[in-house]
Coordinates of C-alpha atoms and ligand atoms in Angstrom, one line a residue:
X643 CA -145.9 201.4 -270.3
X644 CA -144.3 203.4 -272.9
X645 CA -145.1 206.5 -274.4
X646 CA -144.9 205.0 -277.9
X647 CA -146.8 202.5 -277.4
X648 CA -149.5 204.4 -275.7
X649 CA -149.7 206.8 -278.9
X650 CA -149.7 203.8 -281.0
X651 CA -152.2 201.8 -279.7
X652 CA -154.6 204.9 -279.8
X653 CA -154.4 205.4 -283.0
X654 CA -155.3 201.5 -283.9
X655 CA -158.8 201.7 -285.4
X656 CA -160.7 198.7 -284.6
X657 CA -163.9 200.1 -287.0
X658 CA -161.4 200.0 -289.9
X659 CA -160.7 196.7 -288.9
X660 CA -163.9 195.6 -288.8
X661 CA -164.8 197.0 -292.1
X662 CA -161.6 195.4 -293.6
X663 CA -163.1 192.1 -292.6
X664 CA -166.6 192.8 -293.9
X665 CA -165.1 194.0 -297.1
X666 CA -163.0 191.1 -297.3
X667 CA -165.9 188.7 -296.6
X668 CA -167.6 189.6 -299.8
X669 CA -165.3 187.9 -301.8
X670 CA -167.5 184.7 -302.4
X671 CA -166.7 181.7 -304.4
X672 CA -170.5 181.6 -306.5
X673 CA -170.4 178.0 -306.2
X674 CA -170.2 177.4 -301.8
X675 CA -172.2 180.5 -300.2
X676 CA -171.8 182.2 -297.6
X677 CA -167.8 182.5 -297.0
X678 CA -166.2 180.3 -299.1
X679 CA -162.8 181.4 -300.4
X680 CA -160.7 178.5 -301.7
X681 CA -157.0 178.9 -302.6
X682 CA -156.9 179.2 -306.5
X683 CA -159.6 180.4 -307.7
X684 CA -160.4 183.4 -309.6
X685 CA -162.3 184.9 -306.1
X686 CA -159.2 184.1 -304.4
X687 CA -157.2 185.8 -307.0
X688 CA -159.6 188.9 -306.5
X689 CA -159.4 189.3 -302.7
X690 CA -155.7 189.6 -302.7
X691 CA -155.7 191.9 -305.7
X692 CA -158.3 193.7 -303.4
X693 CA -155.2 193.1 -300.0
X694 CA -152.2 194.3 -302.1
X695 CA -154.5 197.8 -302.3
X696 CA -154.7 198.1 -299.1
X697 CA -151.3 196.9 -298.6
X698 CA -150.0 199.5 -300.4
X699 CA -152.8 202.4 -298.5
X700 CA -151.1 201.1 -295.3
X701 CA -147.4 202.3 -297.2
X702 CA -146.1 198.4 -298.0
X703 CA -144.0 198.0 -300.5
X704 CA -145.7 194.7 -302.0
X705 CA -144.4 191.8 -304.2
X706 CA -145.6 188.1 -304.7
X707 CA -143.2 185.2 -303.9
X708 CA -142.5 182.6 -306.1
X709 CA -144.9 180.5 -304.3
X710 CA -147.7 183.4 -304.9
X711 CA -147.3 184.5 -301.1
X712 CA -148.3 188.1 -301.2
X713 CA -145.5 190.2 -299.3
X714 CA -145.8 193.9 -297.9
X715 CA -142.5 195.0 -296.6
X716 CA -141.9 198.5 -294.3
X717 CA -138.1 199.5 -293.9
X718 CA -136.7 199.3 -290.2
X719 CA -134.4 202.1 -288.8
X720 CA -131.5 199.2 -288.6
X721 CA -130.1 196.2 -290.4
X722 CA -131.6 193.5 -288.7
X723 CA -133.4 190.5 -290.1
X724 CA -137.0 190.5 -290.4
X725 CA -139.9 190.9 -288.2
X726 CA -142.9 188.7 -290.2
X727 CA -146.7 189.2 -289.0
X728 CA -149.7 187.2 -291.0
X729 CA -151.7 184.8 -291.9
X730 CA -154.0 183.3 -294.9
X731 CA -157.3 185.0 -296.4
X732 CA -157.7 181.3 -298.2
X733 CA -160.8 179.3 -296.2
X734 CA -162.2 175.6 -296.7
X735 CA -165.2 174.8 -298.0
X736 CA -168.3 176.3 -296.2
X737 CA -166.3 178.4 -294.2
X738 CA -166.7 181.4 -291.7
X739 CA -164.9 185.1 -292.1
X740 CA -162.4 185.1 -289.7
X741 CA -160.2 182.0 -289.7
X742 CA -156.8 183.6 -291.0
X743 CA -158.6 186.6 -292.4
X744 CA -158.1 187.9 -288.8
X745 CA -154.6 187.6 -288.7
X746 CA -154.1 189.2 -292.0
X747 CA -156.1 192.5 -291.6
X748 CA -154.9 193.0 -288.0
X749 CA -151.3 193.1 -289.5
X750 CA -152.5 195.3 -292.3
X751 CA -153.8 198.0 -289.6
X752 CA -151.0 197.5 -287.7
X753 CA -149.0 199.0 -291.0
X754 CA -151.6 201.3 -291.3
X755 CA -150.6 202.9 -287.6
X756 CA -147.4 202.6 -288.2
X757 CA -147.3 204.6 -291.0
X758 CA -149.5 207.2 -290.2
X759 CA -147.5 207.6 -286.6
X760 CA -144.3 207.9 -288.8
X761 CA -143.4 205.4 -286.1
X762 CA -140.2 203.3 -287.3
X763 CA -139.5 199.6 -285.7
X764 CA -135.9 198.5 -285.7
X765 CA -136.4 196.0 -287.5
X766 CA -137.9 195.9 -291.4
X767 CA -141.6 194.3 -290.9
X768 CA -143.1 192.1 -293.7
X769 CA -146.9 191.7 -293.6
X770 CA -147.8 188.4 -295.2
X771 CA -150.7 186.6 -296.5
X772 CA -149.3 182.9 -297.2
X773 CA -151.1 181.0 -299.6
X774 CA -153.0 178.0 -299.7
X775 CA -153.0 177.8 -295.9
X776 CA -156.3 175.6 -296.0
X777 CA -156.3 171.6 -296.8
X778 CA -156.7 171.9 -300.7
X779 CA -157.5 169.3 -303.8
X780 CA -154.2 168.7 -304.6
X781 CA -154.2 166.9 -301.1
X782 CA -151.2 169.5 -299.1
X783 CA -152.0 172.6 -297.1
X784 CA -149.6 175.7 -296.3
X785 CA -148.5 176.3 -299.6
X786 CA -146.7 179.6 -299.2
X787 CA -145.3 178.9 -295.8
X788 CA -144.3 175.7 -296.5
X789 CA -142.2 177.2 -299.4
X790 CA -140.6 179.8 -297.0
X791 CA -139.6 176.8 -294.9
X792 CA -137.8 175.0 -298.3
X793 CA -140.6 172.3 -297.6
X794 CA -142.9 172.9 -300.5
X795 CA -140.9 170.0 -302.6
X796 CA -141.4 168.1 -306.2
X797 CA -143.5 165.6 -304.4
X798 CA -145.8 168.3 -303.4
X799 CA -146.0 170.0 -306.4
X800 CA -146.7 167.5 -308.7
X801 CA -149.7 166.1 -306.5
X802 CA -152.9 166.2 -309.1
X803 CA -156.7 167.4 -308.3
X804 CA -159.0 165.1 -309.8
X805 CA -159.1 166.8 -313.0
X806 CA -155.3 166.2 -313.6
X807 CA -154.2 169.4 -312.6
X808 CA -150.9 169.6 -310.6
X809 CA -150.6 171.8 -307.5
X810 CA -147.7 173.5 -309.5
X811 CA -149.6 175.0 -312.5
X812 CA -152.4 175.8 -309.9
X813 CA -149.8 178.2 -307.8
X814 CA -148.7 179.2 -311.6
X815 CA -151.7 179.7 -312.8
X816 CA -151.9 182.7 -309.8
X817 CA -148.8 184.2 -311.6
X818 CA -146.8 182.7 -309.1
X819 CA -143.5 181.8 -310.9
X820 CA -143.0 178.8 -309.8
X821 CA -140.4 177.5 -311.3
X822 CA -138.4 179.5 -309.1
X823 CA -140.0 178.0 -306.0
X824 CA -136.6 177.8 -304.4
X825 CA -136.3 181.4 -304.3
X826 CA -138.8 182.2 -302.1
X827 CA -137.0 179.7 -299.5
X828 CA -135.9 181.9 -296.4
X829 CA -132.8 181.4 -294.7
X830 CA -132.1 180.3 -291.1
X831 CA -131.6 184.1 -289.5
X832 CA -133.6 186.0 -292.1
X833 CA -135.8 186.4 -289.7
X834 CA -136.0 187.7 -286.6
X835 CA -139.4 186.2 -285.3
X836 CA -143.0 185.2 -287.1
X837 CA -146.2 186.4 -285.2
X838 CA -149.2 185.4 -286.0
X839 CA -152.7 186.1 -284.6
X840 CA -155.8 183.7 -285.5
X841 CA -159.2 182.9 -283.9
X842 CA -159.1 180.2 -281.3
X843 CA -161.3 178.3 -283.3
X844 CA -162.0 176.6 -280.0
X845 CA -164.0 177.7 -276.7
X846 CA -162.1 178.2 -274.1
X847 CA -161.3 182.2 -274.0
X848 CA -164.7 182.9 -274.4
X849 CA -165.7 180.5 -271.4
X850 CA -163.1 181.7 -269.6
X851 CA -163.6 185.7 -270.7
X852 CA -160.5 186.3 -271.5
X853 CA -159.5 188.9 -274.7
X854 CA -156.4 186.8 -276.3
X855 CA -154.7 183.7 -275.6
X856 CA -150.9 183.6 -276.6
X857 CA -150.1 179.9 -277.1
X858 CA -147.2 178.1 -275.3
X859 CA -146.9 175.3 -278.3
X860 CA -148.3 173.7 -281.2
X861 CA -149.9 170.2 -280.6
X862 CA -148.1 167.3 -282.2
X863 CA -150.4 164.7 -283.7
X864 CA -150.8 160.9 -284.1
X865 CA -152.8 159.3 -285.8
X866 CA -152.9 155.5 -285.6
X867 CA -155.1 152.0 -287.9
X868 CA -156.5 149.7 -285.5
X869 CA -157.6 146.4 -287.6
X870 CA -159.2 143.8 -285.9
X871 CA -160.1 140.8 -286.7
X872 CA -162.7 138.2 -285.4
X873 CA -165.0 135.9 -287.2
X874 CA -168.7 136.7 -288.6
X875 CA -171.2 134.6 -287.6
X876 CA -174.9 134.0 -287.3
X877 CA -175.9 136.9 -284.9
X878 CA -179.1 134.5 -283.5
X879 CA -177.5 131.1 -282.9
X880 CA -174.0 131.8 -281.8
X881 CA -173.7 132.0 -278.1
X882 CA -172.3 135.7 -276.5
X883 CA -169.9 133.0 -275.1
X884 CA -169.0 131.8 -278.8
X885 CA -168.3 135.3 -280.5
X886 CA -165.5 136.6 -281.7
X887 CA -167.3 140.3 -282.1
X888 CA -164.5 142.8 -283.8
X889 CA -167.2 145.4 -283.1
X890 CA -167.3 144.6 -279.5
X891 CA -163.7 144.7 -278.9
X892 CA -163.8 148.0 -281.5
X893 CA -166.0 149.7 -278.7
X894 CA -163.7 149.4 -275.5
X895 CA -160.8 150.8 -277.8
X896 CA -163.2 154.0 -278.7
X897 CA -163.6 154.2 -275.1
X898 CA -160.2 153.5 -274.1
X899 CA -159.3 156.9 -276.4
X900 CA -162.0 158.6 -274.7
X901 CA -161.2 157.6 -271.5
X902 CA -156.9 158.8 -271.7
X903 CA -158.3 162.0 -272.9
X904 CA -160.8 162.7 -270.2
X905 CA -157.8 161.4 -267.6
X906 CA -155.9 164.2 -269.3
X907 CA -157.4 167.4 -268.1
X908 CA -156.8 169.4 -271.0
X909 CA -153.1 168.1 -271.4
X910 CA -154.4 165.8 -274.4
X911 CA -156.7 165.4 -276.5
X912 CA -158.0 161.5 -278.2
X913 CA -160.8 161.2 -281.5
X914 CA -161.6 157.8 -283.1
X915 CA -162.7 159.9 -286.2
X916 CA -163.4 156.6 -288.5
X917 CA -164.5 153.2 -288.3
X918 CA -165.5 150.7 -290.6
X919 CA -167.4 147.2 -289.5
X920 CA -167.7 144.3 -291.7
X921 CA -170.0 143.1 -292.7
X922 CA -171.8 145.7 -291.2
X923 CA -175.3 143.6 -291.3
X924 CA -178.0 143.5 -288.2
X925 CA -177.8 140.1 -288.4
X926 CA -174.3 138.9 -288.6
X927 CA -172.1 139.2 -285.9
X928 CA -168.9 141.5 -286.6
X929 CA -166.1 139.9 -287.9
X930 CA -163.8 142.7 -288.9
X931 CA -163.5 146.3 -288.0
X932 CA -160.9 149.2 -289.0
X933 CA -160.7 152.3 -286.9
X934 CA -158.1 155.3 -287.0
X935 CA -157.9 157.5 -283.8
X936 CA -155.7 160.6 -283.3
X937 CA -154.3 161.7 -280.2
X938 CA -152.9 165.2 -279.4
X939 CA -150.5 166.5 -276.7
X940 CA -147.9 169.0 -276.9
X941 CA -146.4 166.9 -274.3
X942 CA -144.4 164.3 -276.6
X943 CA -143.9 161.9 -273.4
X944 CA -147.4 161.9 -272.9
X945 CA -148.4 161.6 -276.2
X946 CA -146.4 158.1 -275.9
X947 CA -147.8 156.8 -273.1
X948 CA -151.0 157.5 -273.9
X949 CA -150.5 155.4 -277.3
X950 CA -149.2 152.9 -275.7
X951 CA -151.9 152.5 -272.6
X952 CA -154.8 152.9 -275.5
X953 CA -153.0 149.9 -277.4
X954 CA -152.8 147.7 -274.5
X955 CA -156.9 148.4 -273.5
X956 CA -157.4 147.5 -277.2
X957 CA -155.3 143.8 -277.2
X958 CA -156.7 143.1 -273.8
X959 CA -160.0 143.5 -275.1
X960 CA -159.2 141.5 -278.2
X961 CA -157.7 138.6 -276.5
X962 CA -161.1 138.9 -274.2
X963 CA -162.9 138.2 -277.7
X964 CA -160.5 136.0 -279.7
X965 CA -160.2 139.1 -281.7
X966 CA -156.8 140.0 -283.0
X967 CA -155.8 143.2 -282.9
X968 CA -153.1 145.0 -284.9
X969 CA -151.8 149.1 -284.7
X970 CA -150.0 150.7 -287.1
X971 CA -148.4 154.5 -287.2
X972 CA -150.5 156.6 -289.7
X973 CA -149.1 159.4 -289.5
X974 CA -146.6 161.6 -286.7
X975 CA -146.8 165.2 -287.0
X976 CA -144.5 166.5 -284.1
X977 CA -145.7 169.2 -281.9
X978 CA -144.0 172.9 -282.3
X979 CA -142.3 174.8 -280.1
X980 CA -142.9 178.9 -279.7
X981 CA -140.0 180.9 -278.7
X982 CA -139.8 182.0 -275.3
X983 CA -139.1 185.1 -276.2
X984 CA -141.8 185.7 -278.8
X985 CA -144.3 184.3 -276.2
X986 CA -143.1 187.2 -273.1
X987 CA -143.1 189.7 -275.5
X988 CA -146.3 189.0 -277.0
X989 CA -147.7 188.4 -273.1
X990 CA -146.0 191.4 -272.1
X991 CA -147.8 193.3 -275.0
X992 CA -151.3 191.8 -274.7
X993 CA -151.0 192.9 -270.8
X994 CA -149.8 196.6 -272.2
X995 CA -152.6 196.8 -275.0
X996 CA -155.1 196.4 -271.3
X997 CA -156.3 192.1 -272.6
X998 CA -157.4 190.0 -270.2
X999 CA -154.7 187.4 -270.9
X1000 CA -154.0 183.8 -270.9
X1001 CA -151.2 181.1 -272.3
X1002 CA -152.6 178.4 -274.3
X1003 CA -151.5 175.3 -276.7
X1004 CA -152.5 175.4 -280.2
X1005 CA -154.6 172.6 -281.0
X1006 CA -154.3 172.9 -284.5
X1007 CA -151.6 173.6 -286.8
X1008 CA -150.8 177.0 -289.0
X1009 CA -148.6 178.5 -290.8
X1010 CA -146.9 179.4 -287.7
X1011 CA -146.3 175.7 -287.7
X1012 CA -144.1 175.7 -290.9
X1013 CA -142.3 178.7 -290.2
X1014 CA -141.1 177.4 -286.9
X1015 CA -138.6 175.2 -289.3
X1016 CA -136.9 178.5 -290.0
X1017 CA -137.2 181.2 -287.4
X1018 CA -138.4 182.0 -283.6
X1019 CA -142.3 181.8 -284.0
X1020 CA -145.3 183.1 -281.5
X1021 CA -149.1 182.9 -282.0
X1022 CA -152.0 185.0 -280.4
X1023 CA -155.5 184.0 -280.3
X1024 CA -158.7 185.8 -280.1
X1025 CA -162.2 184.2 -278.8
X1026 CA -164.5 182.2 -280.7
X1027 CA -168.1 182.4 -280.3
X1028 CA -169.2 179.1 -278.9
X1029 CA -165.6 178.1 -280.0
X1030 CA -167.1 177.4 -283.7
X1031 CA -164.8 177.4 -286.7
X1032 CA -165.2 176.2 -290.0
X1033 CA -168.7 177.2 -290.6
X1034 CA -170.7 180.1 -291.5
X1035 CA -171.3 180.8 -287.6
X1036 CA -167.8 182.1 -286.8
X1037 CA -167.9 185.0 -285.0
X1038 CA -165.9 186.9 -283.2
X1039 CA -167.2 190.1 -282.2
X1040 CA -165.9 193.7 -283.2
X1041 CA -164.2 194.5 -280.3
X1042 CA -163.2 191.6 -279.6
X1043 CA -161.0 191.7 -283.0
X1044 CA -159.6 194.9 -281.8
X1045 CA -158.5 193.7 -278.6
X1046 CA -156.7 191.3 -280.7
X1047 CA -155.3 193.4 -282.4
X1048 CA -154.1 195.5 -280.3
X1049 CA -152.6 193.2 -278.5
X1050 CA -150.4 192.2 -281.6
X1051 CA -149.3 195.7 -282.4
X1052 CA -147.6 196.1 -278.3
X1053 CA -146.4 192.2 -278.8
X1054 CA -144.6 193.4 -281.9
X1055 CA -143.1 196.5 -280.5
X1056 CA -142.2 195.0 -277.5
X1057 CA -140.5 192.0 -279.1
X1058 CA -139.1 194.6 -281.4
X1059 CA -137.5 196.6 -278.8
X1060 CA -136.1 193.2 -276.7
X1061 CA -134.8 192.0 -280.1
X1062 CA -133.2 194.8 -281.2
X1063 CA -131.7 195.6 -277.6
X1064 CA -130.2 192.4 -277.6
X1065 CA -128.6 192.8 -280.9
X1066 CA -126.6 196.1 -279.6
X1067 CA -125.6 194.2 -276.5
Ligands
LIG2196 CO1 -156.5 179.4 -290.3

């Protein structure tokens, strides 16, 4: 191990951490205690007023995007492109305190050692809190990394909440300029690598005791409409024989999902999330039901076959019925690729910063997700207490966090050194 990183991981303090996250957690929307945080509104507003102080503590020259992003940049010793570490402090509704708050306040300590160790990367670093990571009411999600990827379009912007208000004057109302959306696009080669660390949000490194997971991949994610159609009728007088039961037919597709994901062994994942019977009476017989499944891999071959074998089940149990069954695509959100690179150095760090260490997929996406359009990304993860997310129970203990976080200072300065050594080769 080097010296460097030795010195700098000792000086990471995983109580100012902590306290950072505490602090951070008192920013409350009144309306959806405990943790609630939504991208714009005023509380939202407040807690990055609150970040860009101690942005600029840590020594960050700071600046908001056009998309409202808020940006704290640290010279390098060379002119390289840019090494990017963050997250999102926005939450959903009747959230928990560490879902992308992590992520954000680890990179901000991480500044914080730098600075004070006088310790210079190669390459400038920019700490970033995107915004609007979260699913909001304008019906998108990754705002501000979105934008960095040149994907935050018209179309997205002029999507309305309920009240009429577009997603645009909701970024502008932030004092984003948004207007000038296009300039906070970042090139191909602008930067080096994104790193980002986030909770698991899932159980497996706590099951498992392990310190951090650094993923291998983003999931893709399919999402498919079953309709099927049979006839209602009498649920006394017509025969089993007689039926054409949609609901029937609806329950060896559930199964069929359940059952590719259970063959999978942790390779894929399958949810039939909605249904909807008709007419959904005790005492008629079901003539039509609607149900849309998802299936995740980050195995796009497997993802197909799976599709396809869980289609098949469901017209074999139709025809069983004289039920007719019909797919259609909802939605395709292809899996992401981390960088090989990104993922040894971060692997190589976590084993430096002393974590029990393992290589994971991503289950969900994140802004990592969006950047990967534009630059090499890489993703840690830290353990989630009975692998809850989304609700007021997320925990992830103190040390825990600084494990985490520790782990993402080495990854950085390791991938900092590889990068940079490559460049003078
Ligand atoms: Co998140």
């Amino acid at each position: 191990m080097s010296d460097s990183i030795v010195d700098l991981l000792s000086g990471f303090d995983g109580g100012r951490l902590w306290a950072d996250l505490e602090q951070l957690a008192t920013f409350q929307d009144a309306d959806a205690p405990p943790f609630t945080r939504r991208a714009f509104g005023p509380v939202y507003e407040q807690a990055r007023s609150w970040l860009r102080e101690r942005m600029e503590e840590a020594g960050l020259a700071t600046r908001r995007d056009a998309a409202g992003s808020l940006i704290g940049h640290r010279p390098g010793t060379r002119d390289l492109p840019l090494l990017v570490v963050g997250s999102h402090i926005d939450t959903v509704h009747g959230a928990g305190r560490f879902d992308g708050a992590l992520g954000v306040l680890a990179a901000v300590e991480i500044a914080r050692v730098l600075g004070s160790s006088g310790h210079r990367l190669s390459h400038p670093l920019e700490v970033v809190d995107f915004t609007g990571e979260e699913p909001n009411r304008f019906g998108s999600s990754c705002v501000g990394s979105r934008a960095w990827a040149g994907r935050l379009d018209a179309r997205l912007l002029a999507l309305t909440d309920e009240r009429g208000e577009s997603l645009a004057q909701a970024v502008g109302r932030a004092g984003a300029d948004i207007e000038r959306v296009s300039e906070s696009v970042r090139d191909v080669g602008s930067l080096a690598a994104y790193v980002e660390l986030h909770i698991e949000q899932g159980p497996v490194l706590e099951t498992d005791e392990f310190d951090v997971g650094v993923v291998n991949g983003i999931v893709g994610i399919r999402r498919i409409g079953a309709r099927l159609s049979g006839q209602p009728s009498h649920a006394g007088t017509t025969p089993i024989p007689r039926r054409r039961d949609a609901l029937a037919a609806a329950s060896e597709l559930v199964l069929a999902v359940e059952h590719e994901a259970r063959q999978a062994e942790g390779e894929l994942i399958g949810t039939v999330g909605r249904a909807l019977v008709e007419p959904n009476a005790p005492n008629v017989v079901p003539g039509f039901v609607e149900l849309a499944f998802e299936v995740r891999s980050l195995d796009e071959a497997r993802l197909d076959l799976a599709i396809q074998r869980i289609e098949t089940a469901g017209k074999e149990a139709g025809a069983a019925r004289g039920v007719d069954v019909v797919f259609d695509v909802l939605s395709e959100l292809p899996g992401v690729a981390t960088d090989p690179r990104v993922v040894s150095a971060l692997e190589d760090g976590a084993i430096e910063a002393g974590s029990r260490t393992t290589t994971m997929p991503s289950w969900g996406g994140h802004d990592a997700s969006q950047i990967a359009h534009i630059a090499p990304v890489g993703m840690l993860f830290a353990p989630s207490r009975d692998g809850l997310s989304h609700h007021r129970d997320e925990w992830t203990t103190p040390e825990q966090c600084a494990n985490a976080g520790r782990a993402l200072l080495a990854g950085l300065v390791v991938l900092d050194e590889r990068l940079a050594a490559d460049t003078t080769a």
